[in-house]
XYZ file of C-alpha atoms in Angstrom:
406
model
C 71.022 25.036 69.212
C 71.127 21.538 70.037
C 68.451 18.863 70.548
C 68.798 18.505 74.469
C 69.113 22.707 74.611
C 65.081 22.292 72.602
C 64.134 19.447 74.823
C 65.090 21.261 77.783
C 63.605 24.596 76.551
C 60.012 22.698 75.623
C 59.626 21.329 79.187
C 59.907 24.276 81.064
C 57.311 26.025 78.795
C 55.253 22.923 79.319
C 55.825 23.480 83.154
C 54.642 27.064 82.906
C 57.733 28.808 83.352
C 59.066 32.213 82.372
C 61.042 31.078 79.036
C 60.133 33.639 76.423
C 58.326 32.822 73.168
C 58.526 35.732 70.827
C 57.838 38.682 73.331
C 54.849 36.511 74.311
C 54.281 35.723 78.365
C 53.861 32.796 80.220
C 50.458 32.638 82.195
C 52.702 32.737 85.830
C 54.105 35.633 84.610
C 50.902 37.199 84.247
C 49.574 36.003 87.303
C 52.367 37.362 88.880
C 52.444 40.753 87.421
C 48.628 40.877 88.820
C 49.906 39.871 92.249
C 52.610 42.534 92.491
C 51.138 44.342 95.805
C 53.511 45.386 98.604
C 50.959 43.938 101.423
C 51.825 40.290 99.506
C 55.754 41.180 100.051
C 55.390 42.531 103.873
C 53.417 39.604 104.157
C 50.403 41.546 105.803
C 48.227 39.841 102.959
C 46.908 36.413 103.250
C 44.371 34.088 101.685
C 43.685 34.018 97.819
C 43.203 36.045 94.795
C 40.252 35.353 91.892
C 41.787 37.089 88.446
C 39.822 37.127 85.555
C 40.810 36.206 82.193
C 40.469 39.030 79.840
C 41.325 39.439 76.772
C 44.079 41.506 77.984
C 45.514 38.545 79.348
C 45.033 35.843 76.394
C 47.016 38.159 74.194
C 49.440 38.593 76.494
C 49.927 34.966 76.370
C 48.235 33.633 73.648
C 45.110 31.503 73.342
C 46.535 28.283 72.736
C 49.067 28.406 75.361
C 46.971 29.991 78.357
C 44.835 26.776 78.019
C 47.630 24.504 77.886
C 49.510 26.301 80.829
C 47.000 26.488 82.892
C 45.839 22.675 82.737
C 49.809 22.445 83.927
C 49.027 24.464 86.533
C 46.393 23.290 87.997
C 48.079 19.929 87.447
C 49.989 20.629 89.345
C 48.270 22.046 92.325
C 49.011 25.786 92.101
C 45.992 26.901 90.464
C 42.332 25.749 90.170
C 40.877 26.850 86.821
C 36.725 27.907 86.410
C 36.819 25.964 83.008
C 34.246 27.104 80.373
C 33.240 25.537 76.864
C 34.714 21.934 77.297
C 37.652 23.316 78.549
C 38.453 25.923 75.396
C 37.776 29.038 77.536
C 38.497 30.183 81.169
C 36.150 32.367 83.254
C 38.723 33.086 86.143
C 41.597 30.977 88.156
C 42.212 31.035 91.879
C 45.813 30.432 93.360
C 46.782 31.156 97.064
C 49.141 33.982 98.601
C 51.107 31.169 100.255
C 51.931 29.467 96.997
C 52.971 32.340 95.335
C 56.443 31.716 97.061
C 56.490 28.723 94.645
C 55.261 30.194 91.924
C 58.225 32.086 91.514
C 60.826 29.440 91.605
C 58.873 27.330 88.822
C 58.555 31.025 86.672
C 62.377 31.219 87.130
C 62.211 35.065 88.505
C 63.550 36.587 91.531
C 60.993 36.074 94.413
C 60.907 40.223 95.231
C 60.180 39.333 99.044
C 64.244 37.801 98.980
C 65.110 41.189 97.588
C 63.305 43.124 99.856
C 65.522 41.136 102.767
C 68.410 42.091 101.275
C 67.691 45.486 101.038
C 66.927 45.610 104.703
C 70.089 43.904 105.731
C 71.778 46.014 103.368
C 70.601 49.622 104.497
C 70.613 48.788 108.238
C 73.827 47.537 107.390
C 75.399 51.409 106.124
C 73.453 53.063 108.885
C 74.778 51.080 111.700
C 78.806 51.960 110.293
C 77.505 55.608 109.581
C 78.541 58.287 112.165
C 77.273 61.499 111.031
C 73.804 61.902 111.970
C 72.383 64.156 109.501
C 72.382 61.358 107.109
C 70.232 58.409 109.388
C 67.167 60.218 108.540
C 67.721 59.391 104.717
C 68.236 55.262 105.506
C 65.250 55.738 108.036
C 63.324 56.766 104.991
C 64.268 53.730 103.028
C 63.747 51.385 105.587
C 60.287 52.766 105.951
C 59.957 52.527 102.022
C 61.520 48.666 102.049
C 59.071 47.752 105.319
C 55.950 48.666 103.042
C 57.075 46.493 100.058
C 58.662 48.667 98.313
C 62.479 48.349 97.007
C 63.662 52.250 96.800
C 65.979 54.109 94.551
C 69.583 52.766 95.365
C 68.945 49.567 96.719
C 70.520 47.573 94.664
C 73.536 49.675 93.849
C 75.679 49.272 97.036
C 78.737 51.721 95.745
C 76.410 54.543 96.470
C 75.806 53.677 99.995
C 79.568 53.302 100.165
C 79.913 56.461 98.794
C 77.593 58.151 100.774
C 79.158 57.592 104.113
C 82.990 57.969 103.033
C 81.865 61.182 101.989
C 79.547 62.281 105.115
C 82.430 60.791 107.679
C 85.502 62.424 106.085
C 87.187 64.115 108.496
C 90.689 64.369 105.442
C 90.509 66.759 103.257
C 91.368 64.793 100.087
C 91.523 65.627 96.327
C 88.541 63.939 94.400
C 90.325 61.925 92.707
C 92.134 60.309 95.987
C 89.017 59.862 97.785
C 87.701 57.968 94.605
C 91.007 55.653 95.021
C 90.567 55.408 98.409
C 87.173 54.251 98.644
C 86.611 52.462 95.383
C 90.801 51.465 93.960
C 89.859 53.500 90.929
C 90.643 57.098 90.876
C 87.411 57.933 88.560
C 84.914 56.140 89.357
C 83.388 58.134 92.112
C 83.371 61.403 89.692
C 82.093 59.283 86.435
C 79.276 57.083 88.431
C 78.049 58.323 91.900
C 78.825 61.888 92.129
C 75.699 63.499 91.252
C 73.513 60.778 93.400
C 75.635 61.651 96.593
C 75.840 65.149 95.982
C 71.857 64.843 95.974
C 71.662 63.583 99.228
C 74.007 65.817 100.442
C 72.182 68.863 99.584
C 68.848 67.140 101.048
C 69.847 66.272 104.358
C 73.353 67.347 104.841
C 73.746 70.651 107.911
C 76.538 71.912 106.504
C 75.173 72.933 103.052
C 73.792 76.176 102.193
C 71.003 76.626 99.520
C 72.926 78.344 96.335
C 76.008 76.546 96.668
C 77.458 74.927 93.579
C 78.907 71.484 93.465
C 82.185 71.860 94.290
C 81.446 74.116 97.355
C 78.982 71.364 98.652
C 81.856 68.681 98.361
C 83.905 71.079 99.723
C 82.238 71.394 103.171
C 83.142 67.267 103.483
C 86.430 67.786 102.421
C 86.867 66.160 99.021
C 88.227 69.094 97.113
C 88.443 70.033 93.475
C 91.433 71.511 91.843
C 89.041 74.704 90.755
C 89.153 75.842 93.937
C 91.398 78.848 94.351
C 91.112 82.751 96.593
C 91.926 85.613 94.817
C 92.942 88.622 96.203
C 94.080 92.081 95.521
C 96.058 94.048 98.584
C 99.071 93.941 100.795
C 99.328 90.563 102.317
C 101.839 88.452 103.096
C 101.391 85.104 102.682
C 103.644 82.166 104.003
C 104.002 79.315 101.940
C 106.004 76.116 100.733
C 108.077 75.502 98.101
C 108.898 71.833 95.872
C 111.186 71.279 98.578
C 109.253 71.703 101.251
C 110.911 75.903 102.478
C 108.801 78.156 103.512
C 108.815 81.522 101.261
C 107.148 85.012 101.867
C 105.095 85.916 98.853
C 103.588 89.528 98.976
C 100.447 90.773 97.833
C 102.291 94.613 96.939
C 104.271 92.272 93.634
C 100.950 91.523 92.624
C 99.115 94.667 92.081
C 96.684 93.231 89.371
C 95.904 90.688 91.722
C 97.339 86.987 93.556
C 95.980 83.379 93.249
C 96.312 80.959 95.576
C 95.475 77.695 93.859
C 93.874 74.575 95.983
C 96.901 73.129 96.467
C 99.395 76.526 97.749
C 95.923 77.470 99.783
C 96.065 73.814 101.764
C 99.695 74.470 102.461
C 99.754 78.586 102.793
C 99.112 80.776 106.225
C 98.565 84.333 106.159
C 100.721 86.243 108.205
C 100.370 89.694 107.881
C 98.537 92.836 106.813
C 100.766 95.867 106.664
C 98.305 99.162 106.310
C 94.936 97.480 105.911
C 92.356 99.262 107.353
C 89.731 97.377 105.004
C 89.095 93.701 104.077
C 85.702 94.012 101.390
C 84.788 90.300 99.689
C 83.214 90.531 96.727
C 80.927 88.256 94.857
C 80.578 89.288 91.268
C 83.678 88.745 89.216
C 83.693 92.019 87.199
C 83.053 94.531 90.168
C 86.143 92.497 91.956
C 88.554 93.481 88.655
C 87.351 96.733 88.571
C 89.087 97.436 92.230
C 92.580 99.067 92.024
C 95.558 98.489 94.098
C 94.725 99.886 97.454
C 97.833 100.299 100.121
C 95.036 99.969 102.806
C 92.684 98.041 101.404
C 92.657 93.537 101.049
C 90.097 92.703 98.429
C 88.816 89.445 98.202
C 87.252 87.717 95.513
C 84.061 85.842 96.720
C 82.840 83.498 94.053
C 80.396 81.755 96.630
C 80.038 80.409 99.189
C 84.081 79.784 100.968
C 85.396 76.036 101.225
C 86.274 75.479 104.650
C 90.252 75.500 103.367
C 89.215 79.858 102.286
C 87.546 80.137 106.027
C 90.507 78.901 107.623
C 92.887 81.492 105.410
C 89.959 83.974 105.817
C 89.828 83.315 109.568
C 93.217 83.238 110.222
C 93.304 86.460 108.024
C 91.168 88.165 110.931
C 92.994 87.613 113.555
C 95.914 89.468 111.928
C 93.912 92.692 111.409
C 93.964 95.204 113.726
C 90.597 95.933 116.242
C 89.919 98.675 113.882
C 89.728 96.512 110.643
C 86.348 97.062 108.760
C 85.299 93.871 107.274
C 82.841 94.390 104.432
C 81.292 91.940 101.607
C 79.677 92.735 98.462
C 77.354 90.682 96.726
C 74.384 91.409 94.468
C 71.507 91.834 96.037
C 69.209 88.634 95.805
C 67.999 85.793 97.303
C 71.771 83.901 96.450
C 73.590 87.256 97.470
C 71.866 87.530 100.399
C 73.065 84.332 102.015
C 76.035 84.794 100.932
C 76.418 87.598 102.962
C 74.785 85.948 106.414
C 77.163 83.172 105.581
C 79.952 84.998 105.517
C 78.899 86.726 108.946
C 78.059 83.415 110.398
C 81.137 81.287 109.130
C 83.740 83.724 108.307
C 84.131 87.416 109.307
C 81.662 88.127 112.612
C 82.214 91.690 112.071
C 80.947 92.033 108.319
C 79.046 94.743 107.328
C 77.536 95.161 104.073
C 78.934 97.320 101.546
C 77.110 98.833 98.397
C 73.970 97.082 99.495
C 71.122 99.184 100.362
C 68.172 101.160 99.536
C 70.341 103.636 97.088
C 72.192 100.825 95.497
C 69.557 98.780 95.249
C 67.708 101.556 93.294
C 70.645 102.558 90.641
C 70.790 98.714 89.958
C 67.723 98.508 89.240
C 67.257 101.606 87.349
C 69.781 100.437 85.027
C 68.331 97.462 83.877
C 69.898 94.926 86.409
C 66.521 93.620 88.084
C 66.070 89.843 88.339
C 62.080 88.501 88.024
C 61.783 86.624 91.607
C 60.228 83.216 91.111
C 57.563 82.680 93.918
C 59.746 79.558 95.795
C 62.686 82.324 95.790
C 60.391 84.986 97.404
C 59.174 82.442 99.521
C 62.946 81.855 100.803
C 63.577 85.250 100.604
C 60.468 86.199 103.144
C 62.222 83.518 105.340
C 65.620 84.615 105.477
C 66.179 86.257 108.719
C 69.182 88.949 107.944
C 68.625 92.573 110.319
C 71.331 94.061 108.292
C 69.572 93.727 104.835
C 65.963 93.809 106.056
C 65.567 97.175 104.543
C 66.749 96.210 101.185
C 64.392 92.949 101.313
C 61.693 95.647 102.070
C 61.965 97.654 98.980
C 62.599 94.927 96.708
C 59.373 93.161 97.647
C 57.906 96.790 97.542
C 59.353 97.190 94.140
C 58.184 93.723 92.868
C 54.675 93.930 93.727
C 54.528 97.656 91.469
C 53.979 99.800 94.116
């Protein structure tokens, strides 16, 4: 290090300012740290402050140099100092709220009121370009955080607010990786750095999410897919789709016996277009009671792992209105809190005329005579209670009968 880098170096710490001396503090750093109060940064606080010098504080800066730094100080006009013992102890110092401005700038550190600003201009910023309302609430709640001196979670990391909206005002329906190119030029990014923040906030305040749903069905319902997302089914359909070139080809659910996939990319392209002899169309949750259906000339069975992306609804939908008015539409799903919606989602957002299948009072009982009973946590009977289903109220009955031993 050179001379002039020393020189330099000595008069600031001379001047009181924030250089560090061995993982020692200057005395403006402490009195800053004491003055960290979010009425000081809204500016609702006024007059002065009296701190006392403990020994707390002279070890946080050392003896020797509180004395020096704060005859500096008050040299200098920013401090007035209750000497004691000729000057080799302090009782207290005073400073002003409207100096502390200035305090910062000679300590070298970020005055937190120009961050605060920033914030402000920054959030009001993302909420003016935002269109989907279900998301204003969340940048109401910062602003109310940032207008009581606080700087919330996010603030200063503007790729998230970027994030946010592309994601709540997608109207595409984009693979991950192409809304990450889109939005940030590098087709990882989003996936490596912000998706667990945004997919967060999208379970807090977003309308379109169900409770239960798993990551990729909650990105799903904005349209950024993943490539895990496939249907399965088991039945005579006939499905229209494309091939490399662009054709459309008939692919038939009778040369697939064991069962048919539709990957993400065939179900974005494919159409349903018809049902020959199907009589029943039964989705089913669990995996195992799905494989265990055979081939059935008049039966279309579905495999439900969820919650439906809005790409299965339209399929599913379109699915419908190919069935005859004497269709039965049934779903299966275990018979808990996360079954449960699964089932009024699927009668709310996919088949109107579902009925449940294998899910009452007998079922309910062999299940859990064999072993199969869950323990309910209290916030999932809680939900449970709340979950207004007429078709399964019975089964809701005797499983809260069940629980509580009687």
């Amino acid at each position: 290090m050179s001379r002039e880098t020393n020189q330099s170096q000595s008069r600031k710490r001379s001047k009181g300012s924030s250089e560090s001396r061995s993982g020692k503090m200057t005395l403006l750093e402490w009195i800053l740290k004491q003055n960290n109060t979010p009425g000081w940064r809204t500016g609702v606080s006024s007059g002065e402050r009296h701190p006392q010098i403990t020994q707390e504080a002279i070890e946080a800066v050392g003896k020797r140099e509180l004395l020096e730094q704060a005859a500096v100080l008050e040299g200098s006009g920013l401090i007035a100092v209750d000497w004691r013992e000729m000057r080799n102890d302090i009782a207290r110092i005073h400073y002003r709220l409207e100096d502390v401005g200035r305090m910062y700038e000679m300590a070298g550190i970020p005055d937190p009121r120009e961050a605060l600003a920033r914030a402000g201009s920054l959030v009001r910023q993302y909420r003016a370009c935002l269109e989907n309302e279900d998301f204003k609430p969340f940048y109401d709640k910062l602003l109310e955080q940032i207008g009581k001196g606080s700087l919330p979670e996010y603030v200063e990391n503007e790729d998230f607010f970027r994030a946010l909206n592309a994601v709540a005002d997608n109207r595409e329906s984009l693979w991950e990786t192409q809304f990450s190119a889109r939005v940030f030029g590098n087709a990882k990014y989003f996936g490596k750095n912000l998706r667990k923040p945004v997919l967060r906030k999208l379970c807090r305040y977003g309308s379109a999410v169900e409770d239960g749903m798993e990551e990729d069905e909650v990105f799903a319902e904005y349209g950024i897919m993943s490539y895990s997302q496939q249907l399965e089914c088991k039945g005579p359909l006939l499905v229209d789709t494309p091939d490399r070139e662009g054709k459309r080809r008939l692919a038939s659910g009778e040369n697939f016996p064991l069962g048919m996939v539709l990957n993400a990319r065939t179900l974005a392209a494919a159409s349903p277009v018809g049902l020959p002899g199907v009589r029943r169309m039964i989705t089913i949750e669990n995996k195992a009671n799905y494989e265990s259906m055979e081939y059935s000339g008049d039966t279309l069975y579905i495999y439900c792992h969820g919650f439906f992306s809005p790409k299965e609804r339209r399929f599913l939908r379109r699915a419908e209105e190919l069935a005859g008015p004497e269709t039965e539409f049934l779903h299966w799903s275990d018979m808990d809190y996360g079954g449960i919606r699964i089932f009024r989602f699927m009668k709310e957002k996919v088949f109107a005329r579902v009925k449940p299948f294998h899910m009452d009072a007998g079922s309910f009982e062999r299940y859990r005579l064999a072993g199969a009973g869950i323990p309910l946590e209290e916030k999932k009977r809680q939900k449970l209670l709340a979950l207004d289903v007429p078709e399964l109220e019975g089964v809701k009955s005797l499983y809260f009968t069940i629980r509580a031993g009687n």
